[in-house]
Short mmCIF file of N, CA and C in Angstrom, two decimals:
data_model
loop_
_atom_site.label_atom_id
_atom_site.label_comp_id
_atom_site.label_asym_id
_atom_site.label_seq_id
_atom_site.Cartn_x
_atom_site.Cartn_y
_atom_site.Cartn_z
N UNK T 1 -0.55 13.88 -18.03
CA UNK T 1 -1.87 13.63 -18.52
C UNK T 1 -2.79 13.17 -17.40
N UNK T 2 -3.84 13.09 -17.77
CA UNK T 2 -4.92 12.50 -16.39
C UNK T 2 -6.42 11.70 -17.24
N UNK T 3 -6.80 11.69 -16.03
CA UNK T 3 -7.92 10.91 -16.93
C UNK T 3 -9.95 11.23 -15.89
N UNK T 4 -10.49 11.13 -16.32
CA UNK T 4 -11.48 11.08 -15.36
C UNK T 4 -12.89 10.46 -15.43
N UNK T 5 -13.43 10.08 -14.53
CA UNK T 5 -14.84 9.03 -15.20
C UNK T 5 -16.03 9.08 -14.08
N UNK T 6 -16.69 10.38 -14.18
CA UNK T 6 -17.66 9.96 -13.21
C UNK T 6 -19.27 8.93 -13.84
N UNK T 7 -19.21 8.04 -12.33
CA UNK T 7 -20.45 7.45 -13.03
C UNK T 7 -21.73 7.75 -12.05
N UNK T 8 -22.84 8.07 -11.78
CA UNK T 8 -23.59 8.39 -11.42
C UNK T 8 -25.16 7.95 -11.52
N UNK T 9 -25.38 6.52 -10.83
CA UNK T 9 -26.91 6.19 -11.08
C UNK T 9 -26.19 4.95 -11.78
N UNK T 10 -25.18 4.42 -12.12
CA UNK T 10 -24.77 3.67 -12.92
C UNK T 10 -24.67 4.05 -14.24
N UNK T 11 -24.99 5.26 -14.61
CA UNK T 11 -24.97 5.85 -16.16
C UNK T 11 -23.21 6.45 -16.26
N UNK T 12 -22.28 6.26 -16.67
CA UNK T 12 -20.95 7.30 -17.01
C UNK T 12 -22.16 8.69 -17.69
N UNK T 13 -21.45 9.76 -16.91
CA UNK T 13 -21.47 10.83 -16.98
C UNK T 13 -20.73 11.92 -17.72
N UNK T 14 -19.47 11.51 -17.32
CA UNK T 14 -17.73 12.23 -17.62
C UNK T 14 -17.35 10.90 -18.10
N UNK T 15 -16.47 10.94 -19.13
CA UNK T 15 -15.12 10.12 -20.11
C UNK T 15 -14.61 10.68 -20.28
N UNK T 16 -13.48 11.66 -19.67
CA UNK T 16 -12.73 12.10 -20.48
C UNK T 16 -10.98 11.74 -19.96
N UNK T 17 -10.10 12.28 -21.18
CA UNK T 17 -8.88 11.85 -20.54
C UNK T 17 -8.04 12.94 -21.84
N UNK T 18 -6.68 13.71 -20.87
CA UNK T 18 -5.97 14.41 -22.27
C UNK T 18 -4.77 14.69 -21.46
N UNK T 19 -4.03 15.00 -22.04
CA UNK T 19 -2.58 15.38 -22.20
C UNK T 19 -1.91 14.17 -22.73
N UNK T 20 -0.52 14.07 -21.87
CA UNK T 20 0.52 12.86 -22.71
C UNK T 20 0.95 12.04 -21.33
N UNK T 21 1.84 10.72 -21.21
CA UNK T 21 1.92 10.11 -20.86
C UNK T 21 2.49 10.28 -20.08
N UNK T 22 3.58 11.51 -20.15
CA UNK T 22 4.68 12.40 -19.18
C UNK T 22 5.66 12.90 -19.70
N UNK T 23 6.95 13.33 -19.47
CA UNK T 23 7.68 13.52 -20.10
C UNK T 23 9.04 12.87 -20.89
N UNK T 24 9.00 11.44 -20.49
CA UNK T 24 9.70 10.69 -20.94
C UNK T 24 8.76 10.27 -22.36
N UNK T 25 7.77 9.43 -22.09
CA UNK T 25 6.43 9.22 -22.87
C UNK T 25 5.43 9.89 -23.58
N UNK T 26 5.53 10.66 -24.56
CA UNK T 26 4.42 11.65 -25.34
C UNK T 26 3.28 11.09 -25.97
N UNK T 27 3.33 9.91 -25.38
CA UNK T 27 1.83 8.97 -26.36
C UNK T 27 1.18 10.18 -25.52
N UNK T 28 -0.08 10.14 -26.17
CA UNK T 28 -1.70 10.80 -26.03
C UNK T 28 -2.10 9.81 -24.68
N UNK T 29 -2.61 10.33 -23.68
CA UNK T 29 -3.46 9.29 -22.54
C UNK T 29 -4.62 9.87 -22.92
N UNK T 30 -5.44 8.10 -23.04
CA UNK T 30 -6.46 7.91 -23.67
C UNK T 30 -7.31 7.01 -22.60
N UNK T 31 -8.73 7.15 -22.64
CA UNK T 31 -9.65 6.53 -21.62
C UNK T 31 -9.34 5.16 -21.15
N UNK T 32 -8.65 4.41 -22.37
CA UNK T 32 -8.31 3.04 -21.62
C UNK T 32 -6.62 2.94 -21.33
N UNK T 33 -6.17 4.00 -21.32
CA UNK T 33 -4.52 4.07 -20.53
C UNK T 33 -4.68 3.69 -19.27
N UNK T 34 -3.79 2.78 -18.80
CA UNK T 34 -3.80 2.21 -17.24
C UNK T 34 -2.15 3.08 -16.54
N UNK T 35 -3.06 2.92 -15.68
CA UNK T 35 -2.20 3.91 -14.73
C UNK T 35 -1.83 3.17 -13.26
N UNK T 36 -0.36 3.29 -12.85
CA UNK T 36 -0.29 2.59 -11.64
C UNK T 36 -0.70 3.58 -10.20
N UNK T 37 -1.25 2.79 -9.11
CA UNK T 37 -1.92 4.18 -8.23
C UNK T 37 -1.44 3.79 -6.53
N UNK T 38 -0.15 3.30 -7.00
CA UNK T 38 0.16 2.92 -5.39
C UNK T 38 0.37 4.41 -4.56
N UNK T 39 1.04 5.61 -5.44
CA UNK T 39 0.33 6.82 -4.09
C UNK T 39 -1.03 7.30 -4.05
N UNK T 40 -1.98 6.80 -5.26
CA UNK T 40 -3.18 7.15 -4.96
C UNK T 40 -3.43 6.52 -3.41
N UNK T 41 -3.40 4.99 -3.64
CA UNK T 41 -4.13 4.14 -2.35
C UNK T 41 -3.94 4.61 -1.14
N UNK T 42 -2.53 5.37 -0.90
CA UNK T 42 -2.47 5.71 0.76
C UNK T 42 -3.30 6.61 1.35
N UNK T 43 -4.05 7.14 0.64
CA UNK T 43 -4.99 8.15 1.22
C UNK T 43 -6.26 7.41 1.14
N UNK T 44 -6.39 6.84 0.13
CA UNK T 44 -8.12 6.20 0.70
C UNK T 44 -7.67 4.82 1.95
N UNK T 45 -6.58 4.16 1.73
CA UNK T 45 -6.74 3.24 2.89
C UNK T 45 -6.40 3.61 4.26
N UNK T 46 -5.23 4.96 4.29
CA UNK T 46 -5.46 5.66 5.83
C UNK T 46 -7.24 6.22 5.81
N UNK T 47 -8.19 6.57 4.84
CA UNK T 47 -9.40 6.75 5.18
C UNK T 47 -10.03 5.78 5.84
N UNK T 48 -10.02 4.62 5.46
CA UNK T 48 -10.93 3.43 5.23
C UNK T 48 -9.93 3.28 6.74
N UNK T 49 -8.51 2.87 7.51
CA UNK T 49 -8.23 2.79 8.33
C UNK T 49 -8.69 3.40 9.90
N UNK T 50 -8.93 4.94 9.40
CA UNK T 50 -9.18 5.70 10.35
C UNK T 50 -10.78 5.43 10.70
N UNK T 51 -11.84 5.48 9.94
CA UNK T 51 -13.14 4.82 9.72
C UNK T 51 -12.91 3.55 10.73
N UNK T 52 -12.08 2.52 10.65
CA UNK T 52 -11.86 1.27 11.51
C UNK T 52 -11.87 1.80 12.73
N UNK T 53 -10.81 2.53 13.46
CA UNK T 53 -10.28 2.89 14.50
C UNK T 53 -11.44 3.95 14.86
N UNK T 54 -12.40 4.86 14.36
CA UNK T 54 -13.45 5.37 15.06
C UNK T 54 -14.19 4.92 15.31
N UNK T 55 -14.12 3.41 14.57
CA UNK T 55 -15.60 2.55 15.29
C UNK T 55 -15.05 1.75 16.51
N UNK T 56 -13.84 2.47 16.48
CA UNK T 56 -13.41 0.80 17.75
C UNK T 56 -13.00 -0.51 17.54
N UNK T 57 -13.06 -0.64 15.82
CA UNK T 57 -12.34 -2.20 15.36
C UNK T 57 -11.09 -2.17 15.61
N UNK T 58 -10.54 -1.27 15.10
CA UNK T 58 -9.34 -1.19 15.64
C UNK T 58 -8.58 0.06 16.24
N UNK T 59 -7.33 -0.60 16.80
CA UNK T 59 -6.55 0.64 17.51
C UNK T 59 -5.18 0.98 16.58
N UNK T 60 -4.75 2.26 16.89
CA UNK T 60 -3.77 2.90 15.91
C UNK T 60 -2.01 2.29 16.57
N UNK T 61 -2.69 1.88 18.35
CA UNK T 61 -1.55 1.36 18.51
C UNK T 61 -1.21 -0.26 18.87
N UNK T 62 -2.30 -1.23 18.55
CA UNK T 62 -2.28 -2.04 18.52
C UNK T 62 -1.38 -2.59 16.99
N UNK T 63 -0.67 -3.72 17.68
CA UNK T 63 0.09 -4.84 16.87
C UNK T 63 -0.75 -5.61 15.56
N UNK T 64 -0.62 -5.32 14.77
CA UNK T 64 -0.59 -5.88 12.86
C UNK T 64 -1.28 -6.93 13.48
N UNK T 65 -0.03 -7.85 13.97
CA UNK T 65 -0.11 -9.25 14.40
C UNK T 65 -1.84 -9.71 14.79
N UNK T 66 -2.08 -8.48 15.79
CA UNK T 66 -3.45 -8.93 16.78
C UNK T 66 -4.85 -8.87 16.08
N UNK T 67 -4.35 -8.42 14.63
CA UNK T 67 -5.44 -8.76 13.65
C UNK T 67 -5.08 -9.51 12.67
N UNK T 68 -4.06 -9.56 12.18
CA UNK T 68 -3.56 -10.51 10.77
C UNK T 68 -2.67 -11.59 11.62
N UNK T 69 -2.34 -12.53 12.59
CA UNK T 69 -1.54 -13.43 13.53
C UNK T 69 -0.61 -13.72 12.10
N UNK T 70 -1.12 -14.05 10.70
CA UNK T 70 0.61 -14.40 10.24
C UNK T 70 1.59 -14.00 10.22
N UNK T 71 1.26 -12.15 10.22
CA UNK T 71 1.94 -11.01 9.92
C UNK T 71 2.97 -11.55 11.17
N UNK T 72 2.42 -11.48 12.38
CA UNK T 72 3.37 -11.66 13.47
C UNK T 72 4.68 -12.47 13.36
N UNK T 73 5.39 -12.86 12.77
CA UNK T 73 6.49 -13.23 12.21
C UNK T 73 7.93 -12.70 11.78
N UNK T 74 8.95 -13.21 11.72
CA UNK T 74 10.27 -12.68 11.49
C UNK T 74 10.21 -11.58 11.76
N UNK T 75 10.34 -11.33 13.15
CA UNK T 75 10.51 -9.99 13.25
C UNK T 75 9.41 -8.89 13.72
N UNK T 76 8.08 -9.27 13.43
CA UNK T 76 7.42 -8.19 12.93
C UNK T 76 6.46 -8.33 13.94
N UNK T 77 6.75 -8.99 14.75
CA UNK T 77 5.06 -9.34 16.29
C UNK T 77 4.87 -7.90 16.83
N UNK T 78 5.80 -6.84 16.76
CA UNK T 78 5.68 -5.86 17.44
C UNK T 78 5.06 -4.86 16.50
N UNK T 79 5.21 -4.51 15.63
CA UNK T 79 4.79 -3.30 14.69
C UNK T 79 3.55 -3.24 14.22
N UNK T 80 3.34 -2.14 14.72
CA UNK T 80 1.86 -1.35 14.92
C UNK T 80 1.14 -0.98 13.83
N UNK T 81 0.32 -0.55 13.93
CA UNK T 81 -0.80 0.13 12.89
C UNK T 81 -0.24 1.49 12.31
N UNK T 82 0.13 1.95 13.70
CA UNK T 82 0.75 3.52 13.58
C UNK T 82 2.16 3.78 12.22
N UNK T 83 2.49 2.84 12.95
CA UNK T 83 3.87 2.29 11.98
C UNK T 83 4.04 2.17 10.98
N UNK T 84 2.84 1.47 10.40
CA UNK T 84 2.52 1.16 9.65
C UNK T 84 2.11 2.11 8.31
N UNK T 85 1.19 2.87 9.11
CA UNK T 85 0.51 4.12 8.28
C UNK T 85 1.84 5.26 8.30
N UNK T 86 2.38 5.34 9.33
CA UNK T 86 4.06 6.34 9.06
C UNK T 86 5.04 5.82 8.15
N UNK T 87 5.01 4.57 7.61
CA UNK T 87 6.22 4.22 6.90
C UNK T 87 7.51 4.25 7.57
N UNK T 88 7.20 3.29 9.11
CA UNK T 88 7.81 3.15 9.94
C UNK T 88 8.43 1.27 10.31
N UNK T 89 7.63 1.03 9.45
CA UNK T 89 7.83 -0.67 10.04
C UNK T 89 8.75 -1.47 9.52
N UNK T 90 9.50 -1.09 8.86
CA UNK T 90 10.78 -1.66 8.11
C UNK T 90 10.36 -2.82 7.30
N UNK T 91 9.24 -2.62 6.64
CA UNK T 91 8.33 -4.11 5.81
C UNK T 91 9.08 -3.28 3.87
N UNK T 92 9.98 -2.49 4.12
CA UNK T 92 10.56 -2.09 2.33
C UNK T 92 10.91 -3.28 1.93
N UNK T 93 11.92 -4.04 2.86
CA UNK T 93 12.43 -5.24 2.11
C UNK T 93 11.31 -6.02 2.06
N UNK T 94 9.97 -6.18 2.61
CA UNK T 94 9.16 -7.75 2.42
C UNK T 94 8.76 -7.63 1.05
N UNK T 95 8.56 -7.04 0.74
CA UNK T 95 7.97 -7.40 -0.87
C UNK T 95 9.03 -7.32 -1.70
N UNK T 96 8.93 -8.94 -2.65
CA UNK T 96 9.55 -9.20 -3.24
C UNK T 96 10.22 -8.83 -4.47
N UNK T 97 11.42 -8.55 -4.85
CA UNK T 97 12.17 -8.06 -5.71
C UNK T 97 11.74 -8.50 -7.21
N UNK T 98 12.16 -8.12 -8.33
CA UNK T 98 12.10 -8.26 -9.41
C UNK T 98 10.86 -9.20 -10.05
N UNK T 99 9.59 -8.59 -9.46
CA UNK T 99 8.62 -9.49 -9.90
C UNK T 99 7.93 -8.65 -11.16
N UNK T 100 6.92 -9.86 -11.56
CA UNK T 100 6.13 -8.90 -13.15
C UNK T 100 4.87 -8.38 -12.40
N UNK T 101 4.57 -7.91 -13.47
CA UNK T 101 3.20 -7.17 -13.22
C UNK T 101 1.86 -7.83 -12.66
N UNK T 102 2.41 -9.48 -13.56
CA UNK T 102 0.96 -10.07 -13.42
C UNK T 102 1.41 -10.56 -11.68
N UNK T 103 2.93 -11.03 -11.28
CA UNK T 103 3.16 -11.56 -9.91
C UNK T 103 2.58 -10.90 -8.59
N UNK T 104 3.06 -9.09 -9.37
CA UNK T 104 2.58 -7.91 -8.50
C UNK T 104 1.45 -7.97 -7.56
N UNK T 105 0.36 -8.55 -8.76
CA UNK T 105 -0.42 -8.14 -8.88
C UNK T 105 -1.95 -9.44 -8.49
N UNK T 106 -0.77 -10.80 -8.15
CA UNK T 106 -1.50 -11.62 -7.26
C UNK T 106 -1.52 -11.70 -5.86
N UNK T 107 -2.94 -11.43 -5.61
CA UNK T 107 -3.24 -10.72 -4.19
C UNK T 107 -2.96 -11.71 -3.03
N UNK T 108 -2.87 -13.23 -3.61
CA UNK T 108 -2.27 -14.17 -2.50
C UNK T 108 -0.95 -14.21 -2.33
N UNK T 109 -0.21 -14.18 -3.25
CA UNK T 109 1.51 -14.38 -3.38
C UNK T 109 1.50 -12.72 -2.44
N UNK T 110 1.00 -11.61 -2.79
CA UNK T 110 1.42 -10.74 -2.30
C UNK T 110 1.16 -10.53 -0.09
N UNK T 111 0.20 -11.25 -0.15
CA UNK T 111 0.04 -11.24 0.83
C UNK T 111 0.55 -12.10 1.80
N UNK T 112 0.88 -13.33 1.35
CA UNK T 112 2.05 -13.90 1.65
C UNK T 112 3.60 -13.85 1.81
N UNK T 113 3.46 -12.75 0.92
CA UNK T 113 5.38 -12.28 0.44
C UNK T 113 5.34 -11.67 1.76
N UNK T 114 4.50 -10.75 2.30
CA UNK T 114 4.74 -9.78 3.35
C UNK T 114 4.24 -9.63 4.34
N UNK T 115 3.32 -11.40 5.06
CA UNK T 115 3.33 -12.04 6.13
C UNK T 115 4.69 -13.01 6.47
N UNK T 116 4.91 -13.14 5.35
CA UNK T 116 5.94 -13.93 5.44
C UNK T 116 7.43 -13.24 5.45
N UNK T 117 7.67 -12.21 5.38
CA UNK T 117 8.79 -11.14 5.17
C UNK T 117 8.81 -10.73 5.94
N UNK T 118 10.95 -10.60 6.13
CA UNK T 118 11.25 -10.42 7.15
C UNK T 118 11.25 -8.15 7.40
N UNK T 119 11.27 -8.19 8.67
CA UNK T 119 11.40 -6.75 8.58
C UNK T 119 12.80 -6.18 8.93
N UNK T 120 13.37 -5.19 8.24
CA UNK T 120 14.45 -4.55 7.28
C UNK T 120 15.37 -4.75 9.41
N UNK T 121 16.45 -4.85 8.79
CA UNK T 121 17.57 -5.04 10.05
C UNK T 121 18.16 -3.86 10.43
N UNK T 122 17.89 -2.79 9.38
CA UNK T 122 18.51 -1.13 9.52
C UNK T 122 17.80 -0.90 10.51
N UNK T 123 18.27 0.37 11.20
CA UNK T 123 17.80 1.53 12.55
C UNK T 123 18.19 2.88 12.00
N UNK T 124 17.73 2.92 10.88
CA UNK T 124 18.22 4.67 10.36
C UNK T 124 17.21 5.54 10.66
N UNK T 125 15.78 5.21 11.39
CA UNK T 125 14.98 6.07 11.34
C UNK T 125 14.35 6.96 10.43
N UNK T 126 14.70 6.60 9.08
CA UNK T 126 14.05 6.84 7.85
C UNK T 126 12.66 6.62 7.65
N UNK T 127 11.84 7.70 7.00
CA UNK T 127 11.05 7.24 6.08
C UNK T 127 10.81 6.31 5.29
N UNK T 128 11.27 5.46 4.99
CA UNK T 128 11.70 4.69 4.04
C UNK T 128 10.99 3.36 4.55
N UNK T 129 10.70 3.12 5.50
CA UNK T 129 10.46 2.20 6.25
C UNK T 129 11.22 1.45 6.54
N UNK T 130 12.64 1.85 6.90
CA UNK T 130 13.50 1.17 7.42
C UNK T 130 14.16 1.06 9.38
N UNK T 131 13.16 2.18 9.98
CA UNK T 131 13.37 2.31 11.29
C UNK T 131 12.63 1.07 11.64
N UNK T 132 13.67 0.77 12.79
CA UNK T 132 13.38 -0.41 13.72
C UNK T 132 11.62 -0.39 14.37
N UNK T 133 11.56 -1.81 14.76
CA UNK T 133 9.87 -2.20 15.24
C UNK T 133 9.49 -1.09 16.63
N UNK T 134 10.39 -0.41 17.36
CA UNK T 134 10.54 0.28 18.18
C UNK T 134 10.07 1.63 18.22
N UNK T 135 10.50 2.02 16.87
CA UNK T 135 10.18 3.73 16.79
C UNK T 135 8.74 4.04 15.97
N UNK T 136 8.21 4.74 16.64
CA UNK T 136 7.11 5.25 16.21
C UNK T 136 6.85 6.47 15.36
N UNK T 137 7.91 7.82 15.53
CA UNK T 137 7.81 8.65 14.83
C UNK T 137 9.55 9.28 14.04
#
């Protein structure tokens, strides 16, 4: 199912939303169905990233650390921007296990969980973000 809402001038334009929930789920998706969009975000924040790095705020191979200093921690003083955006930095384990929606979904605990988190001890060179602070691609 999908959903869509353009607003334009501040007036909504488009409301609409149809199919079903998926295939496990056959409810109807309906305009106020919430939807989780963690693969939406990687494309607008590598946008909004790359936008940084053409103005010169930042660099693709500069250290996390040299803009966020907490990040620099257990592990993690070395891993880059690049790394970062590859799903290279071994940060799978920093965020915390078996939390709720509402825990998820507090932007201080979260940002803390994974300044404060350690980065993954594997060297498999995975996607996964489990390759060491070292490898770049």
């Amino acid at each position: 199912g999908g959903q869509m809402c353009v607003i334009s001038s501040g007036d909504v334009v488009v409301d609409a939303s149809c199919g079903s929930m998926g295939v496990v789920d056959a409810r109807p998706v309906r305009n106020e169905t919430l939807f989780e969009v963690f693969q939406l975000s990687g494309g607008l924040l590598s946008l909004l990233v790359m936008q940084q790095i053409h103005s010169g705020a930042l660099s693709i191979d500069e250290s996390v650390a040299s803009a966020w200093p907490k990040f620099g921690t257990n592990g993690k003083e070395k891993i880059t921007l690049k790394q970062l955006l590859h799903h290279r930095s071994g940060l799978a384990s920093a965020v915390p296990k078996k939390k709720t929606l509402r825990e998820l979904c507090d932007w201080q605990a979260m940002v803390d969980a994974i300044a404060n988190g350690e980065r993954a001890r594997a060297n498999t060179g995975a996607r996964n973000g489990s390759a060491s602070a070292g490898e770049t691609e």
